[in-house]
Amino acid sequence: QQPVQSPQAVILREGEDAVINCSSSKALYSVHWYRQKHGEAPVFLMILLKGGEQKGHDKISASFNEKKQQSSLYLTASQLSYSGTYFCGTMNTNAGKSTFGDGTTLTVKP
Amino acid sequence: DAGVIQSPRHEVTEMGQEVTLRCKPISGHNSLFWYRQTMMRGLELLIYFNNNVPIDDSGMPEDRFSAKMPNASFSTLKIQPSEPRDSAVYFCASSLPVDVGRGYTFGSGTRLTVV
């Protein structure tokens, strides 16, 4: 079952914050987040495992609400380099197979 | 580590021809995935292997598609015969067990165009 991401697209000015949401209709074991720039491969950002933890590095963090079966990615004080398409991938078990959402396109303008 | 290596980077072929895409995963990774990406369908999982064994091929669109992983350092995805609707970017990714917490490492992809 494919997770649903929202919003589909967001445009920001440098320094503004953004939140991208990912929700599933099935119980989740883990959620992982990737950023893909045009013409490149997706790059791993972080993974959150069952347990409702929050993670972060630099100004990008994420939360995982197991009960609501959803995760959110937080981008704080956005930089031009944050532009790209963000995908969440969800796993229903620890078997390692992920289904990806349709992506959220983030554009950061000067 | 050189990362996940895919070849070729670009492939243009005529309808009906056989196409073989290749992937070398990161050494030590026990899972390998083939994804296809298009504007219309996003990132679709085609097949994944665990310890060289195919675990789930439910995403393989038709019998025209086949994948093998003869050893831990090599996998192929073959399309025979190819059709224009197969045009897409095909990504190979590898990973450690999910509980290790490192996510997937994707290769640079093969952009396939079938004319």
Coordinates of N, CA and C in Angstrom, one line a residue:
Chain A
Q1 N 0.8 -1.2 0.0 CA 0.0 0.0 0.0 C 0.9 1.3 0.0
Q2 N 0.7 2.1 -1.0 CA 1.5 3.3 -1.2 C 1.2 4.3 -0.1
P3 N 2.2 4.9 0.6 CA 1.9 6.0 1.5 C 1.5 7.2 0.8
V4 N 0.8 8.1 1.5 CA 0.3 9.3 0.9 C 1.1 10.5 1.5
Q5 N 1.7 11.3 0.6 CA 2.5 12.4 1.0 C 1.7 13.7 0.8
S6 N 1.9 14.7 1.7 CA 1.4 16.0 1.5 C 2.3 17.0 2.1
P7 N 2.4 18.2 1.5 CA 1.7 18.6 0.2 C 2.4 18.0 -1.0
Q8 N 1.9 18.2 -2.1 CA 2.5 17.7 -3.4 C 3.7 18.6 -3.7
A9 N 3.6 19.9 -3.4 CA 4.6 20.8 -3.8 C 4.6 22.0 -2.8
V10 N 5.7 22.6 -2.5 CA 5.8 23.7 -1.7 C 7.0 24.6 -2.2
I11 N 6.7 25.9 -2.1 CA 7.7 26.9 -2.5 C 8.0 27.8 -1.3
L12 N 9.3 27.9 -1.0 CA 9.7 28.7 0.2 C 10.7 29.7 -0.2
R13 N 10.9 30.7 0.7 CA 12.0 31.6 0.6 C 13.1 31.1 1.5
E14 N 14.4 31.3 1.2 CA 15.5 30.9 2.1 C 15.2 31.4 3.5
G15 N 15.4 30.5 4.4 CA 15.2 30.8 5.8 C 13.9 30.4 6.4
E16 N 12.9 30.1 5.5 CA 11.6 29.7 6.0 C 11.6 28.2 6.3
D17 N 10.6 27.8 7.0 CA 10.4 26.4 7.5 C 9.4 25.6 6.6
A18 N 9.5 24.3 6.6 CA 8.6 23.5 5.9 C 8.3 22.2 6.6
V19 N 7.1 21.6 6.4 CA 6.8 20.3 7.0 C 6.2 19.5 5.9
I20 N 6.7 18.3 5.7 CA 6.2 17.3 4.8 C 5.7 16.1 5.5
N21 N 4.5 15.7 5.2 CA 3.8 14.6 5.9 C 3.7 13.4 5.0
C22 N 3.7 12.2 5.7 CA 3.6 10.9 5.1 C 2.7 10.1 5.9
S23 N 1.7 9.5 5.3 CA 0.8 8.7 6.1 C 0.4 7.4 5.4
S24 N 0.1 6.4 6.2 CA -0.1 5.1 5.7 C -1.4 4.5 6.2
S25 N -2.1 3.7 5.5 CA -3.3 3.1 5.9 C -3.0 1.8 6.7
K26 N -1.7 1.4 6.7 CA -1.4 0.1 7.4 C -0.4 0.4 8.5
A27 N -0.3 -0.5 9.4 CA 0.7 -0.4 10.5 C 2.1 -0.3 10.0
L28 N 2.9 0.5 10.5 CA 4.2 0.7 10.0 C 5.3 0.2 10.9
Y29 N 6.3 -0.4 10.3 CA 7.5 -0.8 11.1 C 8.6 0.3 11.1
S30 N 8.7 0.9 9.9 CA 9.6 2.0 9.8 C 9.3 2.9 8.7
V31 N 9.8 4.1 8.7 CA 9.7 5.1 7.7 C 11.0 5.7 7.4
H32 N 11.4 5.8 6.1 CA 12.6 6.5 5.8 C 12.4 7.6 4.7
W33 N 13.3 8.5 4.8 CA 13.1 9.7 4.0 C 14.3 9.9 3.1
Y34 N 14.0 10.4 1.8 CA 15.1 10.6 0.8 C 14.8 11.9 0.1
R35 N 15.9 12.5 -0.4 CA 15.8 13.7 -1.2 C 16.4 13.3 -2.6
Q36 N 15.7 13.8 -3.6 CA 16.2 13.5 -5.0 C 16.2 14.8 -5.7
K37 N 17.4 15.1 -6.2 CA 17.5 16.3 -7.1 C 17.4 15.9 -8.5
H38 N 17.0 16.8 -9.4 CA 16.6 16.5 -10.8 C 17.8 15.8 -11.5
G39 N 17.5 14.7 -12.1 CA 18.5 13.9 -12.8 C 19.4 13.1 -12.0
E40 N 19.2 13.0 -10.7 CA 20.0 12.3 -9.8 C 19.3 11.2 -9.1
A41 N 20.0 10.4 -8.3 CA 19.3 9.3 -7.6 C 18.8 9.8 -6.2
P42 N 17.8 9.2 -5.7 CA 17.4 9.5 -4.3 C 18.6 9.3 -3.3
V43 N 18.7 10.2 -2.3 CA 19.7 10.2 -1.3 C 19.1 10.0 0.0
F44 N 19.6 9.0 0.8 CA 19.0 8.7 2.1 C 19.2 9.9 3.1
L45 N 18.1 10.3 3.8 CA 18.2 11.3 4.8 C 18.2 10.7 6.2
M46 N 17.2 10.0 6.5 CA 17.1 9.3 7.8 C 16.0 8.3 7.8
I47 N 16.1 7.4 8.8 CA 15.1 6.3 9.0 C 14.6 6.4 10.4
L48 N 13.3 6.1 10.6 CA 12.7 6.1 11.9 C 12.1 4.7 12.1
L49 N 12.5 4.0 13.1 CA 11.9 2.7 13.4 C 10.8 2.7 14.4
K50 N 10.0 1.7 14.4 CA 8.9 1.5 15.3 C 9.3 1.9 16.7
G51 N 8.5 2.8 17.3 CA 8.9 3.2 18.7 C 8.6 4.7 18.8
G52 N 8.1 5.4 17.8 CA 7.7 6.8 17.9 C 8.8 7.8 18.1
E53 N 10.0 7.5 17.6 CA 11.1 8.4 17.9 C 11.2 9.6 17.0
Q54 N 12.0 10.5 17.4 CA 12.2 11.7 16.5 C 13.7 11.7 16.3
K55 N 14.1 12.0 15.0 CA 15.5 12.1 14.7 C 15.8 13.4 14.0
G56 N 17.1 13.7 13.9 CA 17.4 14.9 13.2 C 18.9 15.1 13.0
H57 N 19.3 15.8 12.0 CA 20.7 16.2 11.9 C 20.7 17.5 11.1
D58 N 21.5 18.4 11.6 CA 21.6 19.8 11.1 C 20.2 20.4 11.3
K59 N 19.6 20.9 10.2 CA 18.3 21.6 10.4 C 17.1 20.7 9.8
I60 N 17.4 19.4 9.6 CA 16.3 18.5 9.1 C 16.1 17.5 10.1
S61 N 14.8 17.3 10.5 CA 14.5 16.3 11.5 C 13.2 15.7 11.1
A62 N 12.8 14.6 11.8 CA 11.6 13.9 11.4 C 11.0 13.2 12.7
S63 N 9.7 13.0 12.6 CA 9.0 12.3 13.7 C 8.3 11.2 13.1
F64 N 7.9 10.2 14.0 CA 7.2 9.0 13.6 C 6.1 8.8 14.7
N65 N 4.9 8.9 14.3 CA 3.8 8.6 15.2 C 3.2 7.2 14.8
E66 N 3.6 6.2 15.5 CA 3.2 4.9 15.2 C 1.7 4.7 15.3
K67 N 1.1 5.3 16.2 CA -0.4 5.1 16.4 C -1.2 5.7 15.2
K68 N -0.7 6.8 14.8 CA -1.4 7.5 13.7 C -0.9 7.0 12.3
Q69 N 0.1 6.2 12.4 CA 0.7 5.6 11.1 C 1.2 6.7 10.2
Q70 N 1.9 7.7 10.8 CA 2.4 8.8 9.9 C 3.7 9.3 10.4
S71 N 4.4 9.9 9.5 CA 5.7 10.6 9.8 C 5.7 12.0 9.2
S72 N 6.4 12.8 9.8 CA 6.6 14.2 9.3 C 8.1 14.5 9.2
L73 N 8.4 15.2 8.1 CA 9.8 15.7 7.9 C 9.8 17.2 8.1
Y74 N 10.7 17.7 9.0 CA 10.7 19.1 9.3 C 12.0 19.7 8.7
L75 N 11.9 20.7 7.9 CA 13.0 21.4 7.4 C 13.0 22.9 7.9
T76 N 14.0 23.2 8.7 CA 14.1 24.4 9.4 C 15.1 25.4 8.7
A77 N 14.7 26.7 8.7 CA 15.6 27.7 8.1 C 16.2 27.2 6.8
S78 N 15.3 26.9 5.8 CA 15.7 26.2 4.6 C 16.7 27.0 3.8
Q79 N 17.6 26.2 3.1 CA 18.6 26.7 2.3 C 18.3 26.4 0.9
L80 N 19.0 27.1 -0.1 CA 18.8 26.8 -1.5 C 19.1 25.3 -1.8
S81 N 20.0 24.7 -1.1 CA 20.4 23.3 -1.4 C 19.3 22.3 -0.9
Y82 N 18.3 22.8 -0.2 CA 17.3 21.9 0.2 C 16.3 21.6 -0.9
S83 N 16.4 22.3 -2.0 CA 15.4 22.1 -3.1 C 15.6 20.7 -3.7
G84 N 14.4 20.1 -4.0 CA 14.4 18.8 -4.6 C 13.1 18.1 -4.3
T85 N 13.0 16.9 -4.6 CA 11.8 16.1 -4.3 C 12.1 15.2 -3.2
Y86 N 11.2 15.2 -2.2 CA 11.4 14.4 -1.0 C 10.4 13.2 -1.0
F87 N 10.9 12.1 -0.8 CA 10.1 10.9 -0.8 C 10.2 10.2 0.6
C88 N 9.0 9.7 1.0 CA 9.0 8.8 2.2 C 8.9 7.4 1.7
G89 N 9.5 6.5 2.4 CA 9.4 5.1 2.1 C 8.9 4.4 3.3
T90 N 8.0 3.5 3.2 CA 7.4 2.9 4.4 C 7.6 1.4 4.3
M91 N 7.8 0.8 5.5 CA 7.9 -0.7 5.6 C 6.9 -1.1 6.6
N92 N 6.2 -2.2 6.3 CA 5.2 -2.7 7.2 C 5.8 -3.8 8.1
T93 N 6.9 -4.4 7.7 CA 7.6 -5.3 8.6 C 9.1 -5.0 8.5
N94 N 9.9 -5.8 9.2 CA 11.3 -5.6 9.1 C 11.9 -6.4 8.0
A95 N 11.1 -6.8 7.0 CA 11.5 -7.6 5.9 C 12.3 -6.9 4.9
G96 N 12.3 -5.5 5.0 CA 13.2 -4.7 4.1 C 12.6 -4.2 2.9
K97 N 11.4 -4.5 2.6 CA 10.7 -4.0 1.3 C 10.0 -2.7 1.6
S98 N 10.4 -1.7 0.8 CA 9.8 -0.3 1.0 C 8.9 0.1 -0.1
T99 N 7.8 0.8 0.2 CA 6.9 1.4 -0.8 C 7.1 2.9 -0.7
F100 N 7.3 3.6 -1.8 CA 7.5 5.0 -1.7 C 6.3 5.8 -2.1
G101 N 6.1 7.0 -1.4 CA 5.1 7.9 -1.8 C 5.4 8.6 -3.1
D102 N 4.5 9.4 -3.6 CA 4.7 10.1 -4.9 C 5.6 11.3 -4.8
G103 N 6.0 11.7 -3.6 CA 7.0 12.7 -3.5 C 6.4 14.1 -3.3
T104 N 7.2 14.9 -2.6 CA 6.9 16.3 -2.4 C 8.0 17.2 -3.0
T105 N 7.6 18.0 -3.9 CA 8.6 18.9 -4.6 C 8.8 20.2 -3.8
L106 N 10.0 20.4 -3.3 CA 10.3 21.6 -2.5 C 11.2 22.5 -3.3
T107 N 10.8 23.7 -3.5 CA 11.6 24.7 -4.2 C 11.9 25.9 -3.2
V108 N 13.2 26.1 -3.0 CA 13.6 27.2 -2.1 C 14.2 28.3 -3.0
K109 N 13.6 29.5 -2.9 CA 14.0 30.6 -3.7 C 14.8 31.6 -2.8
P110 N 15.7 32.4 -3.5 CA 16.6 33.3 -2.7 C 15.7 34.4 -2.1
Chain B
D1 N 34.0 3.3 -0.1 CA 33.2 2.5 -1.0 C 32.7 3.2 -2.2
A2 N 32.7 2.6 -3.3 CA 32.3 3.2 -4.6 C 30.8 3.4 -4.6
G3 N 30.0 2.9 -3.7 CA 28.6 3.0 -3.8 C 28.0 1.9 -4.7
V4 N 26.7 2.0 -5.0 CA 26.0 1.1 -5.9 C 26.3 1.5 -7.3
I5 N 26.8 0.6 -8.1 CA 27.2 0.9 -9.5 C 26.3 0.3 -10.5
Q6 N 25.7 1.1 -11.3 CA 24.8 0.6 -12.3 C 25.4 0.9 -13.7
S7 N 25.1 0.0 -14.6 CA 25.5 0.2 -16.0 C 24.4 -0.4 -17.0
P8 N 24.2 0.2 -18.1 CA 24.8 1.5 -18.6 C 24.1 2.6 -17.9
R9 N 24.6 3.8 -18.1 CA 23.9 5.0 -17.5 C 22.7 5.4 -18.4
H10 N 22.9 5.2 -19.7 CA 21.8 5.5 -20.7 C 21.8 4.4 -21.7
E11 N 20.5 4.0 -22.1 CA 20.3 3.0 -23.1 C 19.2 3.4 -24.0
V12 N 19.5 3.4 -25.3 CA 18.4 3.7 -26.3 C 18.4 2.4 -27.1
T13 N 17.2 1.9 -27.2 CA 17.0 0.7 -28.0 C 15.7 0.7 -28.8
E14 N 15.7 -0.2 -29.8 CA 14.4 -0.2 -30.6 C 13.5 -1.3 -30.0
M15 N 12.2 -1.0 -30.2 CA 11.2 -1.9 -29.7 C 11.5 -3.3 -30.2
G16 N 11.3 -4.3 -29.3 CA 11.5 -5.7 -29.6 C 12.9 -6.2 -29.3
Q17 N 13.8 -5.3 -29.0 CA 15.2 -5.7 -28.6 C 15.3 -6.1 -27.2
E18 N 16.3 -6.9 -26.9 CA 16.5 -7.3 -25.5 C 17.4 -6.2 -24.8
V19 N 17.1 -5.9 -23.6 CA 17.8 -5.0 -22.8 C 18.3 -5.6 -21.5
T20 N 19.5 -5.4 -21.1 CA 20.0 -5.9 -19.9 C 20.7 -4.8 -19.1
L21 N 20.1 -4.6 -17.9 CA 20.7 -3.6 -17.0 C 21.4 -4.3 -15.9
R22 N 22.5 -3.7 -15.4 CA 23.4 -4.3 -14.5 C 23.6 -3.5 -13.2
C23 N 23.9 -4.2 -12.1 CA 24.0 -3.6 -10.8 C 25.0 -4.3 -10.0
K24 N 25.9 -3.5 -9.4 CA 26.8 -4.0 -8.4 C 26.5 -3.4 -7.1
P25 N 26.0 -4.1 -6.1 CA 25.6 -3.5 -4.8 C 26.9 -3.2 -3.9
I26 N 26.6 -2.5 -2.8 CA 27.7 -2.2 -1.9 C 28.1 -3.5 -1.2
S27 N 29.4 -3.7 -1.1 CA 29.9 -5.0 -0.5 C 29.4 -5.0 1.0
G28 N 28.8 -6.2 1.3 CA 28.3 -6.4 2.7 C 26.8 -6.1 2.9
H29 N 26.2 -5.4 1.9 CA 24.8 -5.2 1.9 C 24.1 -6.5 1.6
N30 N 23.1 -6.9 2.3 CA 22.4 -8.2 2.1 C 21.1 -8.1 1.3
S31 N 20.6 -6.9 1.1 CA 19.4 -6.7 0.3 C 19.7 -5.9 -0.9
L32 N 19.0 -6.3 -2.0 CA 19.1 -5.5 -3.3 C 17.7 -5.4 -3.9
F33 N 17.5 -4.1 -4.4 CA 16.2 -3.8 -4.9 C 16.3 -3.2 -6.3
W34 N 15.4 -3.5 -7.2 CA 15.2 -2.8 -8.4 C 13.9 -2.0 -8.4
Y35 N 14.1 -0.7 -8.7 CA 13.0 0.2 -8.8 C 12.9 0.8 -10.2
R36 N 11.7 1.2 -10.6 CA 11.5 1.9 -11.8 C 10.9 3.2 -11.5
Q37 N 11.3 4.3 -12.1 CA 10.8 5.6 -11.8 C 10.3 6.3 -13.1
T38 N 9.0 6.7 -13.1 CA 8.4 7.4 -14.2 C 7.6 8.6 -13.6
M39 N 7.3 9.6 -14.4 CA 6.5 10.7 -13.9 C 5.1 10.2 -13.5
M40 N 4.6 9.3 -14.3 CA 3.2 8.9 -14.1 C 3.1 8.0 -12.9
R41 N 4.0 7.1 -12.7 CA 3.9 6.1 -11.7 C 4.8 6.2 -10.5
G42 N 5.7 7.2 -10.5 CA 6.6 7.4 -9.4 C 7.7 6.3 -9.3
L43 N 8.1 6.0 -8.1 CA 9.1 5.0 -7.8 C 8.4 3.7 -7.5
E44 N 8.5 2.7 -8.4 CA 7.8 1.4 -8.2 C 8.9 0.3 -7.9
L45 N 8.6 -0.5 -6.9 CA 9.5 -1.6 -6.6 C 9.1 -2.7 -7.6
L46 N 10.2 -3.2 -8.3 CA 10.0 -4.3 -9.3 C 10.2 -5.6 -8.6
I47 N 11.4 -5.7 -7.9 CA 11.8 -7.0 -7.3 C 12.8 -6.7 -6.2
Y48 N 12.8 -7.6 -5.2 CA 14.0 -7.4 -4.3 C 14.5 -8.8 -3.9
F49 N 15.8 -8.8 -3.6 CA 16.5 -10.0 -3.2 C 17.0 -9.8 -1.8
N50 N 17.1 -10.9 -1.1 CA 17.7 -10.9 0.3 C 18.7 -12.1 0.3
N51 N 20.0 -11.8 0.5 CA 21.0 -12.8 0.5 C 21.0 -13.5 -0.9
N52 N 20.8 -12.8 -1.9 CA 20.9 -13.3 -3.3 C 19.6 -14.1 -3.7
V53 N 18.6 -14.2 -2.8 CA 17.4 -15.0 -3.1 C 16.3 -14.0 -3.4
P54 N 15.6 -14.2 -4.6 CA 14.4 -13.3 -4.8 C 13.3 -13.5 -3.8
I55 N 12.9 -12.4 -3.2 CA 11.9 -12.6 -2.1 C 10.5 -12.1 -2.6
D56 N 10.5 -11.1 -3.4 CA 9.2 -10.5 -3.8 C 9.4 -10.0 -5.2
D57 N 8.7 -10.6 -6.2 CA 8.8 -10.1 -7.5 C 7.4 -9.7 -8.0
S58 N 6.5 -9.4 -7.1 CA 5.1 -9.0 -7.4 C 5.0 -7.7 -8.2
G59 N 6.1 -6.9 -8.2 CA 6.1 -5.7 -8.9 C 6.6 -5.8 -10.4
M60 N 7.1 -6.9 -10.7 CA 7.6 -7.2 -12.1 C 6.3 -7.1 -13.0
P61 N 6.3 -6.2 -14.0 CA 5.1 -5.9 -14.7 C 4.6 -7.1 -15.6
E62 N 5.5 -7.8 -16.2 CA 5.1 -8.9 -17.1 C 6.2 -9.9 -17.2
D63 N 5.9 -11.0 -17.9 CA 6.9 -12.0 -18.1 C 8.1 -11.5 -19.0
R64 N 7.9 -10.4 -19.6 CA 9.0 -9.8 -20.4 C 10.2 -9.4 -19.5
F65 N 9.9 -9.2 -18.2 CA 10.9 -8.8 -17.2 C 11.4 -9.9 -16.4
S66 N 12.7 -10.0 -16.3 CA 13.3 -11.0 -15.4 C 14.5 -10.4 -14.7
A67 N 14.8 -11.0 -13.5 CA 15.9 -10.5 -12.7 C 16.7 -11.6 -12.1
K68 N 18.0 -11.5 -12.0 CA 18.8 -12.5 -11.4 C 19.8 -11.9 -10.5
M69 N 20.2 -12.7 -9.5 CA 21.3 -12.2 -8.7 C 22.2 -13.5 -8.4
P70 N 23.1 -13.8 -9.3 CA 23.9 -15.0 -9.3 C 24.9 -15.0 -8.1
N71 N 25.3 -13.8 -7.6 CA 26.1 -13.8 -6.4 C 25.9 -12.5 -5.7
A72 N 26.6 -12.3 -4.6 CA 26.3 -11.1 -3.7 C 26.8 -9.8 -4.3
S73 N 27.5 -9.9 -5.4 CA 28.1 -8.6 -5.9 C 27.6 -8.3 -7.3
F74 N 26.5 -9.0 -7.8 CA 26.0 -8.7 -9.1 C 24.6 -9.1 -9.3
S75 N 23.9 -8.2 -10.0 CA 22.5 -8.5 -10.3 C 22.2 -7.9 -11.7
T76 N 21.2 -8.5 -12.4 CA 20.8 -8.1 -13.7 C 19.3 -8.0 -13.8
L77 N 18.8 -7.0 -14.5 CA 17.4 -6.9 -14.9 C 17.3 -6.9 -16.4
K78 N 16.5 -7.9 -16.9 CA 16.4 -8.1 -18.3 C 15.0 -7.8 -18.8
I79 N 14.9 -7.1 -19.9 CA 13.6 -6.9 -20.6 C 13.7 -7.5 -22.0
Q80 N 12.8 -8.4 -22.3 CA 12.8 -9.1 -23.6 C 11.4 -9.6 -23.9
P81 N 10.8 -9.0 -25.0 CA 11.2 -7.9 -25.8 C 10.9 -6.6 -25.2
S82 N 11.6 -5.6 -25.5 CA 11.3 -4.2 -24.9 C 10.2 -3.6 -25.7
E83 N 9.5 -2.7 -25.0 CA 8.4 -1.9 -25.6 C 8.6 -0.4 -25.2
P84 N 8.0 0.5 -25.9 CA 8.1 1.9 -25.6 C 7.7 2.3 -24.2
R85 N 6.6 1.6 -23.7 CA 6.1 1.9 -22.3 C 7.1 1.4 -21.2
D86 N 8.2 0.7 -21.6 CA 9.2 0.4 -20.6 C 10.2 1.5 -20.4
S87 N 10.1 2.6 -21.2 CA 11.0 3.7 -21.0 C 10.8 4.3 -19.7
A88 N 11.9 4.5 -18.9 CA 11.9 4.9 -17.5 C 13.3 5.0 -17.1
V89 N 13.5 5.5 -15.8 CA 14.8 5.4 -15.2 C 14.7 4.2 -14.2
Y90 N 15.6 3.3 -14.3 CA 15.7 2.1 -13.5 C 16.8 2.2 -12.5
F91 N 16.4 2.2 -11.2 CA 17.3 2.3 -10.1 C 17.6 0.9 -9.4
C92 N 18.8 0.7 -9.1 CA 19.1 -0.4 -8.2 C 19.5 0.2 -6.9
A93 N 19.1 -0.4 -5.8 CA 19.5 0.0 -4.5 C 19.9 -1.2 -3.6
S94 N 20.8 -0.9 -2.7 CA 21.1 -2.0 -1.7 C 21.1 -1.5 -0.3
S95 N 21.0 -2.4 0.6 CA 20.9 -2.0 2.0 C 21.4 -3.1 3.0
L96 N 21.6 -2.7 4.2 CA 21.8 -3.6 5.3 C 20.5 -3.9 5.9
P97 N 20.3 -4.8 6.8 CA 19.0 -5.0 7.5 C 18.5 -3.7 8.0
V98 N 17.2 -3.6 7.9 CA 16.5 -2.3 8.2 C 16.8 -1.8 9.6
D99 N 17.0 -2.7 10.6 CA 17.2 -2.4 12.0 C 18.6 -1.7 12.2
V100 N 19.4 -1.8 11.2 CA 20.7 -1.2 11.3 C 20.6 0.3 11.2
G101 N 19.5 0.7 10.5 CA 19.2 2.1 10.4 C 19.9 3.0 9.4
R102 N 20.4 2.3 8.3 CA 21.1 3.1 7.3 C 20.4 3.4 6.0
G103 N 19.2 2.8 5.9 CA 18.4 3.1 4.7 C 19.0 2.4 3.5
Y104 N 18.5 2.9 2.3 CA 18.9 2.4 1.0 C 20.0 3.3 0.4
T105 N 20.9 2.7 -0.3 CA 21.8 3.4 -1.1 C 21.4 3.1 -2.6
F106 N 21.1 4.2 -3.3 CA 20.7 4.0 -4.7 C 21.9 4.2 -5.6
G107 N 21.8 3.4 -6.7 CA 22.8 3.7 -7.8 C 22.3 4.9 -8.6
S108 N 23.2 5.3 -9.5 CA 22.9 6.5 -10.3 C 21.7 6.3 -11.3
G109 N 21.3 5.0 -11.5 CA 20.2 4.8 -12.4 C 20.6 4.5 -13.9
T110 N 19.8 3.8 -14.6 CA 19.9 3.6 -16.0 C 18.7 4.3 -16.7
R111 N 18.9 5.2 -17.5 CA 17.8 5.9 -18.2 C 17.6 5.1 -19.5
L112 N 16.4 4.4 -19.6 CA 16.1 3.5 -20.7 C 15.1 4.2 -21.6
T113 N 15.4 4.3 -22.9 CA 14.5 4.8 -23.9 C 14.3 3.8 -24.9
V114 N 13.0 3.4 -25.1 CA 12.7 2.4 -26.1 C 11.9 3.1 -27.2
V115 N 12.5 3.0 -28.4 CA 11.8 3.8 -29.5 C 11.2 2.8 -30.5

